[in-house]
Amino acid sequence: MELTELAECVSSMSCVVTQLAAGLTIGMLLFLVASGLTLIFGVLGLVNFAHGSLYMMGAYFALAAYGPTGSFAIAVLAGTLGAALLGLFFERFLLSRIYGQDVLMQLLVCYAIILILDDVVKIIWGADFRNMGVPPAFLHPPFIIGGGVVPYFYAILFGITALIAVALSYGMSRTRFGRIVRAAAVNPGMVGALGINTTVVYAAVFAIGAGLAGAAGALSAPIRSVVPGAGVSILIESFIVTVIGGMGSIGGALAASLILGLTRSFGSIGFPLFVEGAMFVIMALVLILRPSGLGGRRG
Amino acid sequence: MGFGRDSAIALAVLLVFILLEFTGLRSAGLVDFAIRFATFGLLALSLNLLIGSAGLVSFGHAAYFGMGAYSFGLLMQTGAWSVPAAIMAAVAMTALLALIIGALCVRLSEIYFAFLTLAFQMLLHSLILSWIGLTGGDQGLMGGIPKPPFLGVDLARQDHLAAFSLFCLVASAVALRQILRSPFGAALRMLRDNPDRAAFLGLSVFRYRLAAFVIAGSFAGLAGVLMSLYVSGAFPSFAFWTTSGEAIFMIMLGGVSVFLGPLVGAAIFLMLNDWITAVTEHHGLFLGIILLIIVLGLRKGLLDFAFEHWRARKGSQP
Amino acid sequence: MSTSKPAGLHRRRLIGAGTAAAITGFPNIGFTQARQPIKIGVPTILSGRVAQLGISSRNAMQIEVDAFNASGGLDGRPIELIVRDSRGVPAEAARLAREMISSDAVEFLFDAEPSSGGFAIHEVVRETGTVTLHINSETSSLTADPRQRFWNAFRVARQGIHDSIAGGYYAASVARSRNLRRWMTISPDYAYGRDTTAEFVEFARGFNADIQITGETWPRLFQADYTENITRLNQGRPQAVYSCLWAGDLVTFVEQASIFGLFAQSQLFAVNMADYTTLQQVRNLPRGVHSGNRYLRNFPPVPGNLAFATEYNRRFNTFPTNWSWQSATAVRLLTTALRQVGGTNPREVAAKLKGMTIESPFGAEGTVTMRAEDQTLVDYAIGWGTTISADPFVENMQKADWATIRRLEAEWKRGKGWG
């Protein structure tokens, strides 16, 4: 524990700005992955253990699109759409066959998908790690705010992820589709009885969730190496977010992601050897005090 | 019936195995296979107490496997423990870990349960990696595990180790079978099928599930001990999620509803694994596709499938 | 397919061996016996995050083995490699080693696992007495600790302690000339990262007492994101940063730290930077990163080294790694011993390997030696230089002096009680 350093940091403007900006950006990237996971769970009642693999695929699709085009926008679009289409494929041909069955079946199908995708990327893109690199358009010196450092590209990332979050929340609360999705989460039978094709709703929700994971993978491709098996660590963190935020709650996922992001960035100053542990402690506390999570429905 | 018959069958099986070990059929490959089969068979069998009987899908069972292996290895490396004492202590320590994690997890609904167990397992895994002074980090426990002979058993010899592992497997299988036959086992199944009714009858869901969790964890710890004896060390991958995934895979291959299903699954899995690594480096692709075929095609384990088929043909009552 | 080479290649090789035998006039009966291949088992990682380790090891071995077979093998007996994937699971590595020895009847093992699997295999061959060359384990204790030594195990790899002495010496002199006093470290939180960093710091401070470590940060192995570690480094405002992160982890760290402007204020000493797979992946390589050599085709600047890289590139369309030169050296050492012994008797081959010196393009002075005392490779080229963004990627290479390394290594061993 280096709490004096933490105290020094919190009382210094430059340190607070740097850590806050970094923590929020990392938190928002995590939110994209976790919101997809929680959305799929909320509506389909399915724990997508293969969600991390969709994140990885998003990064690989982005890499493949960035190579020939050199456009980051196209890369992100390719990562998002590619992962969404892949998710759609999995939902239609594999996962939809096991709806209503126990967790064991879901777990096994997802486990198979993880095994297969890790090998498929190795066959297509090679076993070695790949790196996209920050696109030249974003290679500007970092912003210096109050003495704190905010990298230009992190500011861009924060902006894009925040836009996606706003669009997601608007889509869920204000559009007809969002209302159907929320209704389907509570009572799929009723939605079906109203003449709405729940099969289509499920497929769409899974594709959106997969697309969110893909977007996160694509957005982080310039700063994180892209490698087979990259999905696992992000999967564990997304699980922690979903537990803390409450399964199925997008608002809860946002809060939990930002809490984890900030825990990481300030924790690296105050308790560098216990950052990982701290996330588990927060999760355990939430489970004991409020088992349904921060944003979860009671009962 | 019951215990006597089980024990007799078990004893006969064990004798056949051990005779095989010491006859002309014996080969280094067979001896190694026997040890690995006993180890993974026991791991899968213990996990099926949770999955098959209690309906608790744990994705973190490797934590106890790893805990057993590391506790045993560390105790033996002090040089102050005999093998049987260290095994008992290692299993006790594993039981304690299972008690703590179980107390936090068993209250939760099945999906939360699945990935909370997963999360705690990852915590243990990263602890093993970081606590280098104790565990050796990613290099595992180094320098080998001393195996002083006891009661004429010299575990440094592979054939002795194979016979010992098979003995542990068979004894554990008999014990687990007895547990499932007891009123406790019946209560677990009722909790799985109808928790409300069980609660109405005054059964404490929490206590029964926790007890099952600790028992399963302890036997997984024993499996971990066997593993550490086999490789003469302990490694972080013992407590990694892929080990849990493989144990679930084995159960699924064999079947959840037949008691010996996990053992059949373990044998098939090991043979499959050995064959696949010999022919291809795209291990995951092959295993993944086979898994999908079984899960989506058969929708149950091989023994489950065979058993139901047999019952349907016999046309007898359920 | 890891185990069998394309049939065409195989046939051609046998024909080659046959012609060689026909020319030298072996009788036909002896011929069938003589072409029985010498099987060598290679447990390694071919899948997942560090698959490059196994792939680039196998590639280099194949080049050398093909050359050996084409030149007649061991009196007409070609070498056959049996390469299998342990997926990085040590227990699986131990199993593969056992299986290769008992079922495939391999006569030698090239253990191309990283340290964890390497130690597991070490225990297996301690029992079976199979002559084994550890190719990729850099952990010093594998051979430095006398309890780990036995007659049939050899290490053909760079070693952590050698790198640390060379790096410490180089860093101390740079620190002196540029007055770098405040240092921080960022290394992966596992045994290799902890040990290597501690040894580097020990030697750097031993050469230059002004060096102060003002902070350290330990990301997990394979951590996805280093932002929190980088902001911590930023807060500490060090003049120099040491790291033994490697491969994808190092690239991620460098990319992220660059956009935080970390390298504008701090010099980076990254021991594992100078490997082509790493160098070519960094898109925004900061100028002047100090790095040790992993594998560079122009260091040592000798024709044999360049030829090796060119041949590797021609066949596999990529460049060798550190693991590649180690694998190539292992094949050259073993085949030299086999030919000198004139057979495959394990005791004789092991005795021949012990203390053997061969010519090598990867040697500091044109040779490498399998040191008799602890059966580990010495006199391989170690150097430090600074990176530039294009080929040859590293310039101003300074070659480490093996006399110094040997002296300090001996002191270090005595300090550990291993002397």
GROMACS .gro file of N, CA, C and O in nm, chain C residues 240-324:
model
  340
  857ALA      N    1   1.492   0.740  -1.670
  857ALA     CA    2   1.506   0.620  -1.751
  857ALA      C    3   1.409   0.513  -1.701
  857ALA      O    4   1.375   0.510  -1.583
  858VAL      N    5   1.363   0.431  -1.796
  858VAL     CA    6   1.270   0.324  -1.763
  858VAL      C    7   1.329   0.193  -1.812
  858VAL      O    8   1.375   0.184  -1.927
  859TYR      N    9   1.331   0.091  -1.724
  859TYR     CA   10   1.377  -0.041  -1.767
  859TYR      C   11   1.257  -0.134  -1.782
  859TYR      O   12   1.164  -0.129  -1.701
  860SER      N   13   1.257  -0.218  -1.885
  860SER     CA   14   1.149  -0.314  -1.902
  860SER      C   15   1.199  -0.445  -1.961
  860SER      O   16   1.283  -0.444  -2.051
  861CYS      N   17   1.149  -0.556  -1.908
  861CYS     CA   18   1.175  -0.683  -1.976
  861CYS      C   19   1.044  -0.743  -2.026
  861CYS      O   20   1.030  -0.864  -2.039
  862LEU      N   21   0.945  -0.656  -2.054
  862LEU     CA   22   0.827  -0.703  -2.127
  862LEU      C   23   0.875  -0.758  -2.261
  862LEU      O   24   0.981  -0.719  -2.310
  863TRP      N   25   0.798  -0.848  -2.321
  863TRP     CA   26   0.842  -0.903  -2.449
  863TRP      C   27   0.726  -0.922  -2.545
  863TRP      O   28   0.610  -0.920  -2.505
  864ALA      N   29   0.760  -0.933  -2.671
  864ALA     CA   30   0.665  -0.960  -2.780
  864ALA      C   31   0.545  -0.866  -2.774
  864ALA      O   32   0.560  -0.745  -2.759
  865GLY      N   33   0.423  -0.919  -2.787
  865GLY     CA   34   0.303  -0.837  -2.798
  865GLY      C   35   0.286  -0.743  -2.680
  865GLY      O   36   0.240  -0.630  -2.695
  866ASP      N   37   0.325  -0.789  -2.561
  866ASP     CA   38   0.311  -0.704  -2.443
  866ASP      C   39   0.400  -0.581  -2.454
  866ASP      O   40   0.359  -0.470  -2.421
  867LEU      N   41   0.521  -0.601  -2.503
  867LEU     CA   42   0.614  -0.489  -2.519
  867LEU      C   43   0.561  -0.391  -2.624
  867LEU      O   44   0.566  -0.269  -2.605
  868VAL      N   45   0.507  -0.445  -2.732
  868VAL     CA   46   0.456  -0.358  -2.838
  868VAL      C   47   0.340  -0.273  -2.786
  868VAL      O   48   0.334  -0.152  -2.809
  869THR      N   49   0.248  -0.337  -2.716
  869THR     CA   50   0.136  -0.262  -2.659
  869THR      C   51   0.186  -0.151  -2.568
  869THR      O   52   0.141  -0.036  -2.576
  870PHE      N   53   0.281  -0.186  -2.481
  870PHE     CA   54   0.335  -0.086  -2.389
  870PHE      C   55   0.397   0.031  -2.465
  870PHE      O   56   0.371   0.147  -2.435
  871VAL      N   57   0.478   0.000  -2.567
  871VAL     CA   58   0.548   0.107  -2.640
  871VAL      C   59   0.448   0.196  -2.714
  871VAL      O   60   0.457   0.319  -2.710
  872GLU      N   61   0.348   0.134  -2.779
  872GLU     CA   62   0.248   0.213  -2.851
  872GLU      C   63   0.173   0.307  -2.755
  872GLU      O   64   0.153   0.425  -2.784
  873GLN      N   65   0.131   0.251  -2.642
  873GLN     CA   66   0.053   0.333  -2.549
  873GLN      C   67   0.140   0.441  -2.484
  873GLN      O   68   0.098   0.556  -2.471
  874ALA      N   69   0.262   0.402  -2.445
  874ALA     CA   70   0.349   0.499  -2.379
  874ALA      C   71   0.387   0.612  -2.474
  874ALA      O   72   0.400   0.728  -2.433
  875SER      N   73   0.401   0.579  -2.605
  875SER     CA   74   0.436   0.683  -2.702
  875SER      C   75   0.331   0.793  -2.703
  875SER      O   76   0.364   0.911  -2.703
  876ILE      N   77   0.203   0.753  -2.706
  876ILE     CA   78   0.101   0.858  -2.718
  876ILE      C   79   0.081   0.933  -2.586
  876ILE      O   80   0.022   1.038  -2.583
  877PHE      N   81   0.133   0.878  -2.476
  877PHE     CA   82   0.135   0.955  -2.352
  877PHE      C   83   0.258   1.046  -2.346
  877PHE      O   84   0.278   1.117  -2.248
  878GLY      N   85   0.343   1.037  -2.448
  878GLY     CA   86   0.462   1.121  -2.450
  878GLY      C   87   0.566   1.079  -2.349
  878GLY      O   88   0.654   1.158  -2.311
  879LEU      N   89   0.560   0.954  -2.303
  879LEU     CA   90   0.652   0.910  -2.197
  879LEU      C   91   0.797   0.917  -2.244
  879LEU      O   92   0.886   0.954  -2.169
  880PHE      N   93   0.820   0.882  -2.374
  880PHE     CA   94   0.958   0.873  -2.420
  880PHE      C   95   1.018   1.009  -2.451
  880PHE      O   96   1.136   1.018  -2.483
  881ALA      N   97   0.936   1.113  -2.443
  881ALA     CA   98   0.992   1.248  -2.457
  881ALA      C   99   1.068   1.286  -2.331
  881ALA      O  100   1.161   1.364  -2.335
  882GLN      N  101   1.028   1.229  -2.217
  882GLN     CA  102   1.094   1.265  -2.092
  882GLN      C  103   1.187   1.155  -2.039
  882GLN      O  104   1.275   1.183  -1.960
  883SER      N  105   1.164   1.029  -2.083
  883SER     CA  106   1.243   0.919  -2.025
  883SER      C  107   1.308   0.835  -2.134
  883SER      O  108   1.249   0.810  -2.238
  884GLN      N  109   1.430   0.788  -2.105
  884GLN     CA  110   1.496   0.692  -2.194
  884GLN      C  111   1.443   0.553  -2.163
  884GLN      O  112   1.426   0.518  -2.046
  885LEU      N  113   1.416   0.473  -2.266
  885LEU     CA  114   1.367   0.338  -2.243
  885LEU      C  115   1.478   0.237  -2.266
  885LEU      O  116   1.546   0.240  -2.370
  886PHE      N  117   1.497   0.147  -2.170
  886PHE     CA  118   1.588   0.034  -2.184
  886PHE      C  119   1.502  -0.092  -2.187
  886PHE      O  120   1.452  -0.136  -2.084
  887ALA      N  121   1.482  -0.148  -2.307
  887ALA     CA  122   1.396  -0.265  -2.321
  887ALA      C  123   1.478  -0.381  -2.374
  887ALA      O  124   1.512  -0.385  -2.492
  888VAL      N  125   1.508  -0.474  -2.286
  888VAL     CA  126   1.603  -0.580  -2.322
  888VAL      C  127   1.552  -0.666  -2.438
  888VAL      O  128   1.630  -0.718  -2.517
  889ASN      N  129   1.419  -0.678  -2.453
  889ASN     CA  130   1.365  -0.771  -2.552
  889ASN      C  131   1.313  -0.706  -2.679
  889ASN      O  132   1.233  -0.764  -2.751
  890MET      N  133   1.357  -0.583  -2.705
  890MET     CA  134   1.302  -0.512  -2.821
  890MET      C  135   1.357  -0.564  -2.954
  890MET      O  136   1.284  -0.576  -3.052
  891ALA      N  137   1.487  -0.595  -2.958
  891ALA     CA  138   1.550  -0.619  -3.088
  891ALA      C  139   1.528  -0.761  -3.139
  891ALA      O  140   1.618  -0.843  -3.144
  892ASP      N  141   1.404  -0.793  -3.173
  892ASP     CA  142   1.368  -0.918  -3.236
  892ASP      C  143   1.276  -0.875  -3.351
  892ASP      O  144   1.189  -0.792  -3.330
  893TYR      N  145   1.296  -0.933  -3.469
  893TYR     CA  146   1.224  -0.878  -3.586
  893TYR      C  147   1.073  -0.881  -3.568
  893TYR      O  148   1.003  -0.788  -3.605
  894THR      N  149   1.022  -0.991  -3.510
  894THR     CA  150   0.876  -0.999  -3.496
  894THR      C  151   0.825  -0.884  -3.409
  894THR      O  152   0.712  -0.840  -3.426
  895THR      N  153   0.907  -0.839  -3.315
  895THR     CA  154   0.866  -0.726  -3.231
  895THR      C  155   0.890  -0.595  -3.304
  895THR      O  156   0.800  -0.511  -3.315
  896LEU      N  157   1.011  -0.578  -3.355
  896LEU     CA  158   1.047  -0.452  -3.420
  896LEU      C  159   0.955  -0.417  -3.536
  896LEU      O  160   0.914  -0.302  -3.553
  897GLN      N  161   0.920  -0.521  -3.616
  897GLN     CA  162   0.840  -0.493  -3.735
  897GLN      C  163   0.696  -0.461  -3.700
  897GLN      O  164   0.622  -0.407  -3.781
  898GLN      N  165   0.653  -0.500  -3.578
  898GLN     CA  166   0.515  -0.475  -3.540
  898GLN      C  167   0.494  -0.338  -3.477
  898GLN      O  168   0.384  -0.286  -3.477
  899VAL      N  169   0.600  -0.281  -3.420
  899VAL     CA  170   0.583  -0.149  -3.359
  899VAL      C  171   0.567  -0.048  -3.471
  899VAL      O  172   0.655  -0.030  -3.553
  900ARG      N  173   0.450   0.017  -3.476
  900ARG     CA  174   0.425   0.112  -3.584
  900ARG      C  175   0.496   0.245  -3.557
  900ARG      O  176   0.545   0.310  -3.646
  901ASN      N  177   0.495   0.286  -3.432
  901ASN     CA  178   0.554   0.416  -3.401
  901ASN      C  179   0.674   0.396  -3.308
  901ASN      O  180   0.670   0.429  -3.191
  902LEU      N  181   0.779   0.334  -3.366
  902LEU     CA  182   0.896   0.302  -3.285
  902LEU      C  183   0.967   0.431  -3.245
  902LEU      O  184   1.013   0.505  -3.330
  903PRO      N  185   0.976   0.456  -3.115
  903PRO     CA  186   1.047   0.578  -3.076
  903PRO      C  187   1.195   0.563  -3.108
  903PRO      O  188   1.250   0.453  -3.095
  904ARG      N  189   1.256   0.672  -3.153
  904ARG     CA  190   1.397   0.665  -3.187
  904ARG      C  191   1.478   0.654  -3.060
  904ARG      O  192   1.445   0.713  -2.958
  905GLY      N  193   1.582   0.572  -3.065
  905GLY     CA  194   1.675   0.571  -2.953
  905GLY      C  195   1.633   0.489  -2.833
  905GLY      O  196   1.676   0.516  -2.722
  906VAL      N  197   1.546   0.389  -2.852
  906VAL     CA  198   1.521   0.296  -2.743
  906VAL      C  199   1.643   0.206  -2.730
  906VAL      O  200   1.696   0.157  -2.829
  907HIS      N  201   1.689   0.186  -2.607
  907HIS     CA  202   1.804   0.099  -2.585
  907HIS      C  203   1.755  -0.043  -2.576
  907HIS      O  204   1.662  -0.072  -2.501
  908SER      N  205   1.817  -0.132  -2.652
  908SER     CA  206   1.771  -0.270  -2.649
  908SER      C  207   1.886  -0.368  -2.658
  908SER      O  208   1.985  -0.342  -2.723
  909GLY      N  209   1.864  -0.481  -2.593
  909GLY     CA  210   1.956  -0.592  -2.610
  909GLY      C  211   1.923  -0.661  -2.741
  909GLY      O  212   1.814  -0.643  -2.796
  910ASN      N  213   2.017  -0.742  -2.796
  910ASN     CA  214   1.984  -0.816  -2.917
  910ASN      C  215   1.911  -0.941  -2.879
  910ASN      O  216   1.950  -1.012  -2.788
  911ARG      N  217   1.800  -0.968  -2.944
  911ARG     CA  218   1.739  -1.100  -2.933
  911ARG      C  219   1.792  -1.179  -3.052
  911ARG      O  220   1.874  -1.265  -3.040
  912TYR      N  221   1.743  -1.141  -3.171
  912TYR     CA  222   1.808  -1.191  -3.292
  912TYR      C  223   1.814  -1.078  -3.393
  912TYR      O  224   1.712  -1.015  -3.422
  913LEU      N  225   1.931  -1.052  -3.446
  913LEU     CA  226   1.947  -0.954  -3.553
  913LEU      C  227   2.037  -1.016  -3.659
  913LEU      O  228   2.138  -1.077  -3.627
  914ARG      N  229   1.998  -0.996  -3.786
  914ARG     CA  230   2.077  -1.063  -3.891
  914ARG      C  231   2.211  -0.995  -3.915
  914ARG      O  232   2.299  -1.052  -3.976
  915ASN      N  233   2.223  -0.870  -3.868
  915ASN     CA  234   2.351  -0.801  -3.886
  915ASN      C  235   2.430  -0.791  -3.756
  915ASN      O  236   2.523  -0.713  -3.744
  916PHE      N  237   2.389  -0.869  -3.656
  916PHE     CA  238   2.468  -0.875  -3.534
  916PHE      C  239   2.471  -1.017  -3.484
  916PHE      O  240   2.368  -1.072  -3.449
  917PRO      N  241   2.583  -1.083  -3.479
  917PRO     CA  242   2.712  -1.032  -3.524
  917PRO      C  243   2.715  -1.016  -3.676
  917PRO      O  244   2.651  -1.094  -3.747
  918PRO      N  245   2.786  -0.916  -3.725
  918PRO     CA  246   2.787  -0.886  -3.869
  918PRO      C  247   2.876  -0.982  -3.945
  918PRO      O  248   2.983  -0.943  -3.993
  919VAL      N  249   2.837  -1.108  -3.954
  919VAL     CA  250   2.917  -1.208  -4.027
  919VAL      C  251   2.832  -1.269  -4.137
  919VAL      O  252   2.709  -1.274  -4.125
  920PRO      N  253   2.895  -1.317  -4.246
  920PRO     CA  254   2.818  -1.370  -4.360
  920PRO      C  255   2.726  -1.486  -4.320
  920PRO      O  256   2.614  -1.497  -4.369
  921GLY      N  257   2.772  -1.574  -4.230
  921GLY     CA  258   2.692  -1.690  -4.192
  921GLY      C  259   2.559  -1.651  -4.130
  921GLY      O  260   2.456  -1.714  -4.153
  922ASN      N  261   2.561  -1.544  -4.051
  922ASN     CA  262   2.439  -1.497  -3.986
  922ASN      C  263   2.341  -1.444  -4.090
  922ASN      O  264   2.222  -1.478  -4.090
  923LEU      N  265   2.392  -1.361  -4.181
  923LEU     CA  266   2.307  -1.304  -4.287
  923LEU      C  267   2.251  -1.416  -4.374
  923LEU      O  268   2.133  -1.416  -4.410
  924ALA      N  269   2.335  -1.516  -4.404
  924ALA     CA  270   2.290  -1.627  -4.488
  924ALA      C  271   2.177  -1.703  -4.420
  924ALA      O  272   2.079  -1.744  -4.484
  925PHE      N  273   2.189  -1.723  -4.289
  925PHE     CA  274   2.085  -1.793  -4.215
  925PHE      C  275   1.952  -1.717  -4.225
  925PHE      O  276   1.847  -1.774  -4.255
  926ALA      N  277   1.959  -1.585  -4.203
  926ALA     CA  278   1.837  -1.504  -4.209
  926ALA      C  279   1.777  -1.506  -4.349
  926ALA      O  280   1.654  -1.513  -4.366
  927THR      N  281   1.863  -1.502  -4.451
  927THR     CA  282   1.815  -1.500  -4.589
  927THR      C  283   1.745  -1.631  -4.624
  927THR      O  284   1.638  -1.632  -4.683
  928GLU      N  285   1.807  -1.744  -4.585
  928GLU     CA  286   1.749  -1.874  -4.612
  928GLU      C  287   1.614  -1.889  -4.537
  928GLU      O  288   1.516  -1.937  -4.593
  929TYR      N  289   1.613  -1.843  -4.414
  929TYR     CA  290   1.490  -1.851  -4.333
  929TYR      C  291   1.380  -1.770  -4.400
  929TYR      O  292   1.268  -1.814  -4.414
  930ASN      N  293   1.418  -1.651  -4.442
  930ASN     CA  294   1.322  -1.561  -4.508
  930ASN      C  295   1.271  -1.621  -4.639
  930ASN      O  296   1.153  -1.611  -4.672
  931ARG      N  297   1.360  -1.686  -4.714
  931ARG     CA  298   1.320  -1.745  -4.842
  931ARG      C  299   1.218  -1.856  -4.818
  931ARG      O  300   1.119  -1.867  -4.889
  932ARG      N  301   1.242  -1.937  -4.715
  932ARG     CA  302   1.154  -2.052  -4.694
  932ARG      C  303   1.026  -2.019  -4.620
  932ARG      O  304   0.922  -2.080  -4.644
  933PHE      N  305   1.032  -1.925  -4.530
  933PHE     CA  306   0.914  -1.903  -4.444
  933PHE      C  307   0.858  -1.762  -4.456
  933PHE      O  308   0.763  -1.726  -4.387
  934ASN      N  309   0.919  -1.681  -4.542
  934ASN     CA  310   0.866  -1.550  -4.572
  934ASN      C  311   0.855  -1.460  -4.449
  934ASN      O  312   0.767  -1.375  -4.439
  935THR      N  313   0.942  -1.483  -4.353
  935THR     CA  314   0.948  -1.396  -4.236
  935THR      C  315   1.090  -1.407  -4.181
  935THR      O  316   1.171  -1.479  -4.238
  936PHE      N  317   1.120  -1.335  -4.073
  936PHE     CA  318   1.257  -1.338  -4.024
  936PHE      C  319   1.271  -1.424  -3.898
  936PHE      O  320   1.174  -1.444  -3.827
  937PRO      N  321   1.392  -1.475  -3.874
  937PRO     CA  322   1.414  -1.559  -3.757
  937PRO      C  323   1.389  -1.482  -3.628
  937PRO      O  324   1.395  -1.359  -3.626
  938THR      N  325   1.364  -1.556  -3.520
  938THR     CA  326   1.352  -1.496  -3.388
  938THR      C  327   1.469  -1.541  -3.304
  938THR      O  328   1.555  -1.618  -3.348
  939ASN      N  329   1.472  -1.493  -3.180
  939ASN     CA  330   1.573  -1.539  -3.086
  939ASN      C  331   1.566  -1.690  -3.072
  939ASN      O  332   1.667  -1.759  -3.060
  940TRP      N  333   1.443  -1.743  -3.071
  940TRP     CA  334   1.425  -1.888  -3.057
  940TRP      C  335   1.485  -1.962  -3.178
  940TRP      O  336   1.528  -2.075  -3.165
  941SER      N  337   1.484  -1.895  -3.293
  941SER     CA  338   1.535  -1.961  -3.414
  941SER      C  339   1.685  -1.985  -3.405
  941SER      O  340   1.733  -2.093  -3.436
   0.00000   0.00000   0.00000
